[in-house]
Coordinates of C-alpha atoms in Angstrom, one line a residue:
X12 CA -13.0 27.4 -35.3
X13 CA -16.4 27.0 -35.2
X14 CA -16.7 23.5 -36.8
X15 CA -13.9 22.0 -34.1
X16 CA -16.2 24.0 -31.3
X17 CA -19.4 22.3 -32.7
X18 CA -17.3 19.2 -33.3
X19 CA -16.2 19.5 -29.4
X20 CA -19.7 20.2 -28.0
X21 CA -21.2 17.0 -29.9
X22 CA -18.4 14.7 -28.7
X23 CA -18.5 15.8 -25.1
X24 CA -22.2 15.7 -25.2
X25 CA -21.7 11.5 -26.6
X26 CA -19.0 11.0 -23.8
X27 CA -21.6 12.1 -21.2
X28 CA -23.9 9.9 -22.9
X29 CA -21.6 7.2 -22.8
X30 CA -20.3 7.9 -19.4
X31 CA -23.8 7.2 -18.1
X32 CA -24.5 3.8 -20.6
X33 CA -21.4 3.0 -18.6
X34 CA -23.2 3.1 -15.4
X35 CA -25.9 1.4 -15.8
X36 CA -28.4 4.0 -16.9
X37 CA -30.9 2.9 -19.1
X38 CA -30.4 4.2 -22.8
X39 CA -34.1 6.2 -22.7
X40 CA -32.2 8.5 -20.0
X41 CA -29.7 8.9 -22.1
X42 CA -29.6 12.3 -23.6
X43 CA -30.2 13.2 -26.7
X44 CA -28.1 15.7 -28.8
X45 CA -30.8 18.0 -29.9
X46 CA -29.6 21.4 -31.2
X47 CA -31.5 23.2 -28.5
X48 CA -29.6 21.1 -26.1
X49 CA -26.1 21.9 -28.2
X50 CA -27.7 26.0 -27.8
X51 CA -28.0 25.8 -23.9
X52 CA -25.0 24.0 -23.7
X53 CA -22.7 26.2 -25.3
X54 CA -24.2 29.3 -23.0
X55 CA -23.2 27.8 -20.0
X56 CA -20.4 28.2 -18.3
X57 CA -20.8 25.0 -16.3
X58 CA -22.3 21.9 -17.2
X59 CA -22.9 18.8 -15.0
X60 CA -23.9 15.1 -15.6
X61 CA -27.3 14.3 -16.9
X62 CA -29.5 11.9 -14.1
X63 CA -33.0 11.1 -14.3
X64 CA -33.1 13.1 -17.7
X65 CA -32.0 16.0 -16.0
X66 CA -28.6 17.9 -15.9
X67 CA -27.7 20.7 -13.7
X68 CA -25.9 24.4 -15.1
X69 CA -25.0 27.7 -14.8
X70 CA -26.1 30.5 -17.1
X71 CA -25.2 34.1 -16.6
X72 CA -24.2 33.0 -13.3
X73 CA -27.7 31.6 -12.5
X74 CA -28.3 27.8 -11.4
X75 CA -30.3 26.5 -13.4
X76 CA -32.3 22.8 -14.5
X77 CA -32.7 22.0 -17.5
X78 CA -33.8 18.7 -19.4
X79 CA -32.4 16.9 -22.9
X80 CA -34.4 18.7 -25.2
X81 CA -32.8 22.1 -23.8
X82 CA -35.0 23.3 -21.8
X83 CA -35.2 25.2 -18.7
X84 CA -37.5 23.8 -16.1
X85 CA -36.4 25.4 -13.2
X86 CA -33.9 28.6 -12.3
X87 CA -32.6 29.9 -9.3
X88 CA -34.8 32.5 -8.9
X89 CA -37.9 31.1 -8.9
X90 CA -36.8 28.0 -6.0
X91 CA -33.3 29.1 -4.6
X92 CA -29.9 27.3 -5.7
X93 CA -30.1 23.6 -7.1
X94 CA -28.4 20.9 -4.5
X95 CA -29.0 17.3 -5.9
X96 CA -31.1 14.4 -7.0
X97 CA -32.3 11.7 -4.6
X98 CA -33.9 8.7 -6.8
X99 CA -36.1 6.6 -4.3
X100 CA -38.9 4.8 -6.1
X101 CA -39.2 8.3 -7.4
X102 CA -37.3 11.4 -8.7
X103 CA -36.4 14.6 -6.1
X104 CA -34.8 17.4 -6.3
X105 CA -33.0 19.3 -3.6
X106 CA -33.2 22.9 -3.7
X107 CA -31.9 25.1 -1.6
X108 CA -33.1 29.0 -0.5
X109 CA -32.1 31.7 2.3
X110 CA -30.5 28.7 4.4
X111 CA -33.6 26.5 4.1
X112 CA -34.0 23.4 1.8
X113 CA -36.7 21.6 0.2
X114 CA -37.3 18.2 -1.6
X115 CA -39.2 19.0 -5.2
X116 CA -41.0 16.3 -7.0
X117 CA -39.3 16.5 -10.7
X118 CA -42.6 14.6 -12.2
X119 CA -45.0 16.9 -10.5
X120 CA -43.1 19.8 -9.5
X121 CA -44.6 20.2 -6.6
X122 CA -42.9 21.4 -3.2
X123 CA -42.9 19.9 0.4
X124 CA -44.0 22.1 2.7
X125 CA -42.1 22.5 5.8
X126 CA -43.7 25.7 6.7
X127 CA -44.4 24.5 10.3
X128 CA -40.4 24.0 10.9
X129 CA -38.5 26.5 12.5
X130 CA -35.3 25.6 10.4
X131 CA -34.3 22.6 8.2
X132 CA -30.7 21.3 7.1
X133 CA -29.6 18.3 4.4
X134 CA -27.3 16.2 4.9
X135 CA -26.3 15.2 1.2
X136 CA -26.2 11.9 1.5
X137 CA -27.4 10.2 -1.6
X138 CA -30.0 7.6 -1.0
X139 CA -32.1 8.5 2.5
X140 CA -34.4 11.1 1.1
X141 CA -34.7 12.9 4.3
X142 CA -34.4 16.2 5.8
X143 CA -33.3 17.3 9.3
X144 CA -35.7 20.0 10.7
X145 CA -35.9 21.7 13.9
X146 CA -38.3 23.1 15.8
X147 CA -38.8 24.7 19.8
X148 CA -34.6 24.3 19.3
X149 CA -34.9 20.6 18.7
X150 CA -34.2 18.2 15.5
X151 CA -35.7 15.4 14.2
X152 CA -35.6 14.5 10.7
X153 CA -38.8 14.2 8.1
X154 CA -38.9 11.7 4.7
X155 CA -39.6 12.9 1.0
X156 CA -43.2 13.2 2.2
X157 CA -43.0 15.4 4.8
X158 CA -43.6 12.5 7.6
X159 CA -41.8 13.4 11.2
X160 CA -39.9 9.8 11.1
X161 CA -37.9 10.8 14.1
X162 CA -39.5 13.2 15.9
X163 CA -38.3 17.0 17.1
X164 CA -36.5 16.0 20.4
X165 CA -33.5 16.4 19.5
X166 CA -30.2 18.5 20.7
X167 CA -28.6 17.2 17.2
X168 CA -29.2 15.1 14.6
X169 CA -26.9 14.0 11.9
X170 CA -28.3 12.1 8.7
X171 CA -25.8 9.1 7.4
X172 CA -26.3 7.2 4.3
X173 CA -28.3 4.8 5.8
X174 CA -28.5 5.4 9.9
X175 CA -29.3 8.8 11.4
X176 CA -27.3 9.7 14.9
X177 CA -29.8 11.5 17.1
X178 CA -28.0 13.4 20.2
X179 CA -30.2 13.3 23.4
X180 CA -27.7 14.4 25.7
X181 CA -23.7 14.9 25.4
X182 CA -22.7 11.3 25.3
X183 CA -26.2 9.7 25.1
X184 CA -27.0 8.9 20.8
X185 CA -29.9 7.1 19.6
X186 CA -29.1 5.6 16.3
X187 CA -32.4 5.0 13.3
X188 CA -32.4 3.8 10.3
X189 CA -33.5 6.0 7.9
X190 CA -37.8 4.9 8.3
X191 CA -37.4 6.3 11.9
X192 CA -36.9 2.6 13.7
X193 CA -34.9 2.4 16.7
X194 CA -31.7 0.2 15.1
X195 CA -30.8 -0.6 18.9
X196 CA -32.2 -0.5 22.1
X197 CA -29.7 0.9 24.4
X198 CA -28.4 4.5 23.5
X199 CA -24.4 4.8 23.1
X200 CA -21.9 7.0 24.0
X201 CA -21.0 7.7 20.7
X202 CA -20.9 6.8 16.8
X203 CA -18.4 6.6 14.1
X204 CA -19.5 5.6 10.7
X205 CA -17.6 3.1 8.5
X206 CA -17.2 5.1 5.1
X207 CA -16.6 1.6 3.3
X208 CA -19.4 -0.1 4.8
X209 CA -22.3 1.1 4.6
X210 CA -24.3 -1.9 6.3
X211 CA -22.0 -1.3 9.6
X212 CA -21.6 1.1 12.3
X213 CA -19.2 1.6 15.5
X214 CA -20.3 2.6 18.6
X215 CA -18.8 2.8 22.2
X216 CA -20.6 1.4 25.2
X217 CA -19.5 1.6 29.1
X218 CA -16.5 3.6 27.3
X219 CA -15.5 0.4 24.9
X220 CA -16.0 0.0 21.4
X221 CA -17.7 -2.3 19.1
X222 CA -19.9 -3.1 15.6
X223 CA -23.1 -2.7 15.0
X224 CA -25.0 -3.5 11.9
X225 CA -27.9 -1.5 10.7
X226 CA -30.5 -4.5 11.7
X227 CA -29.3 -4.2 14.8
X228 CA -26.9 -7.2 15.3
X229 CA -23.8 -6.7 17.1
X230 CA -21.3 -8.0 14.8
X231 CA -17.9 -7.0 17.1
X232 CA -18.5 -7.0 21.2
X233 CA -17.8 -3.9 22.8
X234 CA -14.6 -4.6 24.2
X235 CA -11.8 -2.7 22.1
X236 CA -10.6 -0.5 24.4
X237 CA -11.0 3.5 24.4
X238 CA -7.5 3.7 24.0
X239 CA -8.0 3.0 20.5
X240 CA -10.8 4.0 17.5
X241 CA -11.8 1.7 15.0
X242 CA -11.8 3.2 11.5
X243 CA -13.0 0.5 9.0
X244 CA -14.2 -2.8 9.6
X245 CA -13.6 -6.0 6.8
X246 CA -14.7 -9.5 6.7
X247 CA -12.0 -10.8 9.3
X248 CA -10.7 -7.9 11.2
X249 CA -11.0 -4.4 12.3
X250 CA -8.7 -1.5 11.2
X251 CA -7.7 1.0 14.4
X252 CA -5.7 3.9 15.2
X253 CA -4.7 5.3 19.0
X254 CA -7.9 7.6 20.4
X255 CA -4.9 10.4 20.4
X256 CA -4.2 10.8 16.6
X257 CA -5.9 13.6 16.0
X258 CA -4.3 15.9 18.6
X259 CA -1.0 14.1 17.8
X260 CA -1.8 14.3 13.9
X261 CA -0.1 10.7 13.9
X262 CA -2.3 8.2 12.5
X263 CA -0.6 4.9 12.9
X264 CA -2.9 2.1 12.3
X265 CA -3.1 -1.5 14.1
X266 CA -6.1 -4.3 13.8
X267 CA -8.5 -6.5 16.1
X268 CA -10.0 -8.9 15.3
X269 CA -14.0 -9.8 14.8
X270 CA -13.9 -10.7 18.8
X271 CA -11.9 -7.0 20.0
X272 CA -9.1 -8.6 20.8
X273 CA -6.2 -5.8 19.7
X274 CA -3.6 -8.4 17.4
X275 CA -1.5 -5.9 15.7
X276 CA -0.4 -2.8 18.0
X277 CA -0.9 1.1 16.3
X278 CA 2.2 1.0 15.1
X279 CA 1.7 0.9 10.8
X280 CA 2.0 3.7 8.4
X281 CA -0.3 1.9 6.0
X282 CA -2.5 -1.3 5.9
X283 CA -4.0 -2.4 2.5
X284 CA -5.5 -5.5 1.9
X285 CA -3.9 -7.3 -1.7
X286 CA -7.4 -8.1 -3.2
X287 CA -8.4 -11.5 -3.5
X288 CA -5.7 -12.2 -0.6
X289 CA -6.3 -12.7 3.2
X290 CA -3.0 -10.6 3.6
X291 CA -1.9 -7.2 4.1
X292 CA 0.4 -5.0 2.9
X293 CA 1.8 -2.8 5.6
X294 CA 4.6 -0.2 6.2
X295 CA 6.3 1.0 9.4
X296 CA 9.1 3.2 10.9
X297 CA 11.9 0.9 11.0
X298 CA 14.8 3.7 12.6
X299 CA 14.4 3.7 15.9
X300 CA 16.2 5.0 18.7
X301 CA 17.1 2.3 21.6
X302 CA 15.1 4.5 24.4
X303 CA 12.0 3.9 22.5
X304 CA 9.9 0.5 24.6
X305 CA 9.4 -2.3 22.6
X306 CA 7.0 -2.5 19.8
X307 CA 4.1 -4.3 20.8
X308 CA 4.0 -1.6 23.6
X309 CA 3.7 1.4 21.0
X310 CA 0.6 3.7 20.2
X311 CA -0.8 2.3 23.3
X312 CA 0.0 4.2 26.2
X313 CA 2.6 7.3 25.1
X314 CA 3.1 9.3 21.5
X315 CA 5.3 7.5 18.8
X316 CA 7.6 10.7 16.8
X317 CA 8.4 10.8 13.9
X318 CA 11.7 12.2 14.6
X319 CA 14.2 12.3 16.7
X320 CA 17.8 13.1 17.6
X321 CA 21.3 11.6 17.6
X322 CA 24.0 13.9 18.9
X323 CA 21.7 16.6 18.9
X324 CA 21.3 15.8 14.4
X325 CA 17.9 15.2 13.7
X326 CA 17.1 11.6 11.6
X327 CA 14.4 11.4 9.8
X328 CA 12.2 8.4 9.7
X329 CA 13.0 5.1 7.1
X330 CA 10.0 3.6 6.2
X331 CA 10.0 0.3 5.3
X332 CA 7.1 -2.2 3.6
X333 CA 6.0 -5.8 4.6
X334 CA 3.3 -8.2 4.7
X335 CA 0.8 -9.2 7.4
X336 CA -1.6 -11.4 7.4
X337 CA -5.8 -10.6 8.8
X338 CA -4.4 -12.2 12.0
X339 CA -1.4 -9.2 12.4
X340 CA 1.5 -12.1 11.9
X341 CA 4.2 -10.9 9.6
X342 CA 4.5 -12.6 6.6
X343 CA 6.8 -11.1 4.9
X344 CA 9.8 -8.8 6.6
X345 CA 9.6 -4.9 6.8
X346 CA 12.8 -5.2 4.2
X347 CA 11.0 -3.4 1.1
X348 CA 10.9 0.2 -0.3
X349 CA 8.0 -1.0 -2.0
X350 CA 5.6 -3.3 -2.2
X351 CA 2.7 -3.1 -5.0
X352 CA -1.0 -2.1 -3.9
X353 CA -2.2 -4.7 -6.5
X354 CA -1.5 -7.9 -7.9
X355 CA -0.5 -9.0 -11.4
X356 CA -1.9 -12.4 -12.1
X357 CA -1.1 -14.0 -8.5
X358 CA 2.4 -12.3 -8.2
X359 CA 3.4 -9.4 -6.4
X360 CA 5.9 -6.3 -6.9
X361 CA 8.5 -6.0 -4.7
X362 CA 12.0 -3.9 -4.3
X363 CA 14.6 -4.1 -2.3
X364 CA 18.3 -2.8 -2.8
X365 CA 16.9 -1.1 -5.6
X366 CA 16.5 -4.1 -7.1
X367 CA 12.6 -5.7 -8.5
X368 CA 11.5 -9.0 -7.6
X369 CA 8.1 -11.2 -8.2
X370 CA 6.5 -13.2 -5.2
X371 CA 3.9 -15.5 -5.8
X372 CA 1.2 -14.9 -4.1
X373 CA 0.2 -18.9 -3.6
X374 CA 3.3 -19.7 -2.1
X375 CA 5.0 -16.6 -1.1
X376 CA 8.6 -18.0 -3.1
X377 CA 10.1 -14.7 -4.3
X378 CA 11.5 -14.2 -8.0
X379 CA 14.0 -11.8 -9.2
X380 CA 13.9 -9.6 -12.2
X381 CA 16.5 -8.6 -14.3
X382 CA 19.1 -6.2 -12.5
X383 CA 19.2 -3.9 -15.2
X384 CA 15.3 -2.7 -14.6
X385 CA 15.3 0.8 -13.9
X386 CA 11.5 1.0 -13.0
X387 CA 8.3 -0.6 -12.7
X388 CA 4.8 -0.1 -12.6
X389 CA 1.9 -2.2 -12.6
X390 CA -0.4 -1.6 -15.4
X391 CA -3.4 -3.1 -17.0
X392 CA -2.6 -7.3 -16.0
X393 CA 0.4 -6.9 -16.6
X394 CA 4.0 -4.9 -15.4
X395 CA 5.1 -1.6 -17.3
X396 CA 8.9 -1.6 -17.3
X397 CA 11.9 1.0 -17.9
X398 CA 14.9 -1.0 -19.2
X399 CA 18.4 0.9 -20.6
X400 CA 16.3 4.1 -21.1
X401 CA 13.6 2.2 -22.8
X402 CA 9.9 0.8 -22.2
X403 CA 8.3 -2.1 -22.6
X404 CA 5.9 -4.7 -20.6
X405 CA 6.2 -8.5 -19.1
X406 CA 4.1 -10.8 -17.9
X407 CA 3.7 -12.2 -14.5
X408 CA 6.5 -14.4 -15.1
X409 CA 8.8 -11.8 -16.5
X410 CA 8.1 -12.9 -20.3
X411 CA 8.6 -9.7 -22.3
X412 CA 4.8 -8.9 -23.9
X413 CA 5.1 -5.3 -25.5
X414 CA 9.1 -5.0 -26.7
X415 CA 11.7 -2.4 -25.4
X416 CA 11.9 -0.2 -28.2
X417 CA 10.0 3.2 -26.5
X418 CA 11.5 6.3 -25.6
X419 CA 7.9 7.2 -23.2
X420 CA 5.0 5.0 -22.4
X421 CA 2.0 6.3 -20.8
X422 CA -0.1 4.1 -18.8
X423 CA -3.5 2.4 -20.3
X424 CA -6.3 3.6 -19.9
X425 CA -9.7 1.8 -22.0
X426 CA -6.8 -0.8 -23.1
X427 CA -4.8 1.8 -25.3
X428 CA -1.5 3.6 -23.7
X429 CA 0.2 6.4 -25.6
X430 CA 3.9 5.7 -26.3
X431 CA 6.7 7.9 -28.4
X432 CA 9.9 7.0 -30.5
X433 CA 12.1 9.7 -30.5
X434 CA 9.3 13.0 -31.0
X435 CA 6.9 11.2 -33.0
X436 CA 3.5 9.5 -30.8
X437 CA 1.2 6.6 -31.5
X438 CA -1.1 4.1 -29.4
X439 CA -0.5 0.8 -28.7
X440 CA -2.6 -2.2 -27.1
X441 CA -1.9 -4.3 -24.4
X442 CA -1.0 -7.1 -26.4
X443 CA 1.5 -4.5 -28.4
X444 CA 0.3 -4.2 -31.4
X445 CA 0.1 -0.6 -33.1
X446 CA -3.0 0.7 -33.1
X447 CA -2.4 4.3 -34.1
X448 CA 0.4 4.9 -36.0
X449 CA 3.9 6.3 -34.1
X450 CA 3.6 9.4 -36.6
X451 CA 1.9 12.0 -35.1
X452 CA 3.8 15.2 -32.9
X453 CA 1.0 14.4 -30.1
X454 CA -1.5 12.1 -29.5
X455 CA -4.3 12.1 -26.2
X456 CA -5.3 9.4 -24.4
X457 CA -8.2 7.1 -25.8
X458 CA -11.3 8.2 -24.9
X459 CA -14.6 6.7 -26.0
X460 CA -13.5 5.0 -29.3
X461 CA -11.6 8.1 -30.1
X462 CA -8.1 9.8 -30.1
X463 CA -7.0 14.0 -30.8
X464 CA -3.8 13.7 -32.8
X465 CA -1.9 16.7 -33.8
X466 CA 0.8 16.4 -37.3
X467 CA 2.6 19.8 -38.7
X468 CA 1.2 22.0 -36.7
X469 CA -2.9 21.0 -37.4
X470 CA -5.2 18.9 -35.2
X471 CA -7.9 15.9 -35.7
X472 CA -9.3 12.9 -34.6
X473 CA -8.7 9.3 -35.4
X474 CA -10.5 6.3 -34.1
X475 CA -8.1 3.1 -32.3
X476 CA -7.8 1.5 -35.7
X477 CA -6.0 4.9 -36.9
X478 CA -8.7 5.3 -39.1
X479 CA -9.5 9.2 -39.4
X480 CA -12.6 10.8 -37.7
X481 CA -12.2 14.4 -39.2
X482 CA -9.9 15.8 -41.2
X483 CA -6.3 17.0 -40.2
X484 CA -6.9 21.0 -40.3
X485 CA -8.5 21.8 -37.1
X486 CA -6.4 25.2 -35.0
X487 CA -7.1 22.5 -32.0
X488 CA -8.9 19.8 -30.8

């Protein structure tokens, strides 16, 4: 047991090496598997990532720092609990002690002071490198030197990734960027961030809403109309729902466009865009009792159910899936049980009837697929199918890749998917080919070059060729 737990130890330590090479860290950050690094390691009973040559842990239910060569720099006694890095031209850490928080220098080690502050709060928001702090019962926020960038004037103050809302009165909001300038001149009503656009923000004016970006231009007039609350903004068009889906927990989405014109009334379960398309796929109630006003006249002024009754039976709702394009005109019919989230090679999944179909995404000309599919997913280019009991894959054009001749097929991940025939396992790569023999009682997923494989009752590791790692006599791995 102990060589498959040192084993374990060293190969989780070179994933999370390899896990950062994967993100772009440069390979001196990279930690090194020392064996006072494999000692600390194996004491805690949490570990997290290494950043900035630093990893955070707990040891005897302590948090602790510590760095690659095993050491412990700092522990949760000496500066309070461990919060986060910030990395801004320079390396801080975020502690945190008896409700008050502090940046740290990790070069230095030295600690702001922020004596002078009656209270202090972070927002842990990777990036900003500042700290809200109050004082007299007002906030204002200070940066990683301990600069007032927005001074303590404050009823409330909330930090963003990149634009800080400052509350002057209820309904009255300043919005900074994170050096303390005034992004735009005229205070708003209120703020929403975008979560998937960082560069943008929403904000209501004279009770209407619009776009804002952080340098200040307004990139969508304020004219969408309280009644609705934009959620995400894209290239071409705004994403909405009603003002009233929180207290009516319905959150039916609709679209305007760049000008806040409303083109596509709250009325969609879903709205995804097909990437590298200017369409949408989109899903909507498609049951619907004859009282109910027409469509375009939904989610505007009265609340859409879910359910309703016929003879005093309740029906629940049929969804159905179609296609719109960034303007809100259909494309595509709300016909579908399903339409895929993502394309395969200019084609997209549909079914309808139970029955699979391909439409080309160029032309929107819809192809059918053999009636004897029982299933299908889209996996790794190309589409993972159930046929007769057994998997295999096609193409975009329904040309059979990987053959029908698997009882189980897992999906890829790093180019490799698990499959089995009968109770025996193996790998194979997208192209088909065998890449780890169907021989084993269970095989894992690849993971970094590597695969656990377990035959009569004893575990190891082979590489993707099949090649062994370690030998077959491991209790576990």
């Amino acid at each position: 047991m102990n060589k498959i737990r040192q084993f374990s130890l060293l190969y989780g330590m070179l994933c999370i090496a390899c896990l950062l090479g994967a993100q772009g860290v440069q390979d001196s950050t990279l930690p090194r598997v020392t064996p006072e690094l494999k000692s600390l390691v194996n004491q805690c009973s949490q570990i997290g990532i290494f950043r900035f040559d630093l990893v955070e842990g707990e040891l005897c239910g302590k948090n602790i720092l510590f760095n690659e060569k095993g050491k412990v720099v700092k522990d949760e006694n000496e500066w309070g609990r461990f919060e986060g890095l910030e990395d801004e031209n320079e390396v801080l850490a975020v502690f945190e002690k008896d409700k008050r928080y502090c940046f740290v220098n990790t070069k230095t080690w030295k600690m702001l002071d922020l004596s002078a502050y009656d209270a202090n709060e972070y927002h842990r928001f990777y990036g900003n490198a500042l700290l809200a702090v109050k004082k007299n019962d007002k906030w204002g926020a200070v940066n990683k030197r301990g600069e007032l960038v927005i001074p303590c004037e404050y009823v409330d103050i909330e930090i963003r990734k990149n634009i800080v809302e400052a509350t002057v009165l209820k309904n009255v909001v300043k919005v900074f960027d994170t050096t303390g300038s005034l992004i735009y001149p005229v205070p708003f009503e209120e703020v929403k961030v975008s979560y998937y656009n960082n560069d943008t923000f929403f904000a209501k004016l004279k009770g209407e809403w619009g776009a804002v970006r952080r340098d200040g231009a307004v990139v969508v007039p304020f004219r969408i109309n309280e009644k609705y609350e934009p959620t995400e903004i894209e290239e071409n068009y705004v994403v909405l729902y009603r003002a009233d889906a929180d207290k009516l927990n319905d959150f039916r989405r609709g679209l305007s466009n760049m000008h806040g014109d409303v083109i596509a009334p709250c009325i969609y379960r879903s709205l995804n865009q097909i990437q590298g398309s200017s369409w949408l796929i989109a899903s909507k109630q498609v049951n619907r009792p004859p009282e109910w006003p027409e469509e375009e006249k939904v989610g505007m002024n009265i609340p859409l159910p879910h359910r309703y009754e016929v003879e005093d039976k309740p029906v629940s709702p049929i969804y159905r899936f179609g296609i719109l394009d960034t303007m809100g005109k259909q494309v595509l019919p709300f016909e579908y049980e399903f339409v895929a989230d993502e394309s395969v090679e200019g084609t997209l999944l549909l079914k309808k009837d139970g029955h699979y179909s391909l439409m080309t995404l160029a032309d929107g000309e819809i192809h059918p697929l053999d009636s004897e599919i029982e299933s299908v997913k889209c996996q790794n280019g190309m589409l993972m199918v159930q046929k007769n009991g057994r998997y295999g894959c096609l193409d975009s054009t329904g040309k059979e890749i990987i053959p029908f001749e698997y009882d189980f097929m897992d999906k890829f991940e790093n180019g490799f998917a698990r499959v089995a025939q009968g109770k025996m396992w193996g790998c194979v790569d997208s192209k088909g080919n065998v890449k780890v023999p169907i021989e084993y009682g269970f095989v894992s997923s690849v993971s970094s070059g590597i695969v656990s494989v377990e035959k009569d009752g004893k575990w190891g590791y082979v590489d993707t060729a099949g090649r062994p790692v370690t030998p077959l006599e491991y209790d576990m791995a």
